[in-house]
Amino acid sequence: MTNPSVDELVRIDKWLWAARFFKTRSLAAEAIERGKVKVNGDRCKPARHVRGGDLLDIDNGSTEWQVRVLALSDKRGSATLARQLYAETEASLQRRVAQAEQRKLFTEPSESLRGRPTKRDRRQLDRSRG
């Protein structure tokens, strides 16, 4: 991890990988190509250089983040080092907490069913449907 400087250039796909938003660079590049990552509100390409202070909107499939770039790195390190590369905005943090709470309260209806229903399960389903 290094301090951001004007002459240091790091590709956004490398930075997203180093900051641990994606497991691989290819997943990061694919998300960028699909428009799931925006820099200062604009779509970009994987080869775009990220700079300190840029505001990134990131959707990695399971979570949406809005972060400000604090430092640059093109090497993947520990999670504690990766966390020092960015600062999450307050609105993004509140949104993620609300989504986590909603996921905790909502249970998937098919979660209780395992495989094909038995004859008894089938009768109960038929009775409940009327």
XYZ file of C-alpha atoms in Angstrom:
130
model
C 0.000 0.000 0.000
C 1.296 3.419 -0.894
C 0.130 6.979 -0.511
C -1.744 8.381 -3.479
C 0.303 10.549 -5.778
C -0.372 12.181 -9.110
C 2.273 10.197 -10.986
C 1.265 6.789 -9.552
C -1.264 5.014 -11.722
C -3.286 1.943 -10.745
C -5.861 0.296 -12.986
C -9.330 0.184 -11.461
C -9.653 -3.587 -11.916
C -6.384 -4.105 -9.989
C -7.468 -1.697 -7.265
C -10.857 -3.419 -6.824
C -9.071 -6.760 -6.541
C -6.495 -5.369 -4.085
C -9.267 -3.757 -1.991
C -10.995 -7.171 -1.860
C -14.269 -6.223 -3.507
C -13.785 -9.103 -5.978
C -11.945 -12.413 -5.613
C -10.187 -12.177 -8.965
C -9.171 -9.443 -11.367
C -11.180 -11.068 -14.119
C -14.353 -10.841 -11.987
C -13.577 -7.178 -11.325
C -13.009 -6.505 -15.036
C -16.249 -8.309 -15.935
C -18.239 -6.227 -13.425
C -16.709 -3.037 -14.825
C -17.593 -4.051 -18.385
C -21.186 -4.735 -17.331
C -21.495 -1.293 -15.764
C -21.589 -2.522 -12.159
C -18.739 -0.169 -11.207
C -18.912 3.583 -11.685
C -16.221 6.183 -11.056
C -17.596 9.562 -9.987
C -20.983 8.523 -11.398
C -19.681 7.527 -14.852
C -19.172 4.101 -16.400
C -15.584 3.195 -17.101
C -13.348 0.542 -18.608
C -11.105 -1.884 -16.672
C -7.952 -0.073 -17.836
C -9.032 3.269 -16.368
C -6.727 4.628 -13.713
C -8.137 5.307 -10.283
C -6.904 8.250 -8.210
C -7.129 9.171 -4.557
C -10.409 10.930 -3.795
C -12.426 9.208 -6.546
C -15.949 8.159 -5.554
C -16.746 4.583 -6.639
C -20.152 2.904 -6.842
C -19.566 -0.858 -6.693
C -22.090 -3.676 -7.087
C -20.336 -7.004 -6.574
C -23.489 -9.088 -6.943
C -24.324 -9.547 -3.280
C -23.655 -6.052 -1.924
C -23.682 -2.488 -3.190
C -20.966 -0.148 -1.937
C -20.211 3.527 -2.340
C -16.628 4.271 -1.332
C -14.065 7.026 -1.590
C -10.535 6.008 -2.602
C -8.028 6.866 0.131
C -4.920 5.059 -1.080
C -3.711 3.136 -4.111
C -2.391 -0.388 -4.316
C -2.052 -2.988 -7.044
C -1.088 -5.802 -4.674
C -3.606 -7.856 -2.725
C -2.854 -7.969 0.986
C -4.700 -8.783 4.162
C -8.237 -7.594 4.781
C -7.039 -5.007 7.313
C -4.655 -3.502 4.746
C -7.366 -3.593 2.074
C -9.759 -1.727 4.397
C -7.265 1.164 4.572
C -7.531 1.712 0.803
C -11.055 3.175 0.979
C -13.648 4.855 3.185
C -17.280 3.853 2.821
C -19.791 6.703 2.695
C -22.300 7.016 5.534
C -25.301 6.498 3.227
C -23.777 3.302 1.829
C -23.076 1.957 5.311
C -26.657 2.605 6.455
C -28.041 0.983 3.296
C -25.897 -2.139 3.784
C -26.960 -2.467 7.442
C -30.634 -2.149 6.448
C -30.227 -4.795 3.737
C -28.494 -7.165 6.171
C -31.313 -6.719 8.668
C -33.900 -7.378 5.973
C -32.090 -10.564 4.876
C -32.003 -11.727 8.481
C -35.772 -11.301 8.895
C -36.745 -12.805 5.535
C -36.582 -16.573 5.202
C -36.720 -18.220 1.821
C -40.008 -20.193 1.512
C -38.353 -23.139 -0.195
C -35.664 -23.377 2.498
C -37.739 -25.793 4.576
C -38.309 -28.145 1.621
C -35.577 -30.649 0.922
C -35.782 -32.476 -2.371
C -38.999 -33.994 -3.600
C -42.007 -33.781 -1.220
C -43.153 -36.994 0.436
C -46.699 -38.284 0.118
C -47.560 -36.715 3.480
C -46.006 -33.363 2.466
C -47.964 -33.451 -0.771
C -51.281 -33.972 1.077
C -50.505 -31.041 3.387
C -49.695 -28.816 0.408
C -52.941 -29.811 -1.294
C -54.943 -29.056 1.900
C -53.300 -25.652 2.301
C -54.075 -24.734 -1.303
C -57.724 -25.705 -0.847
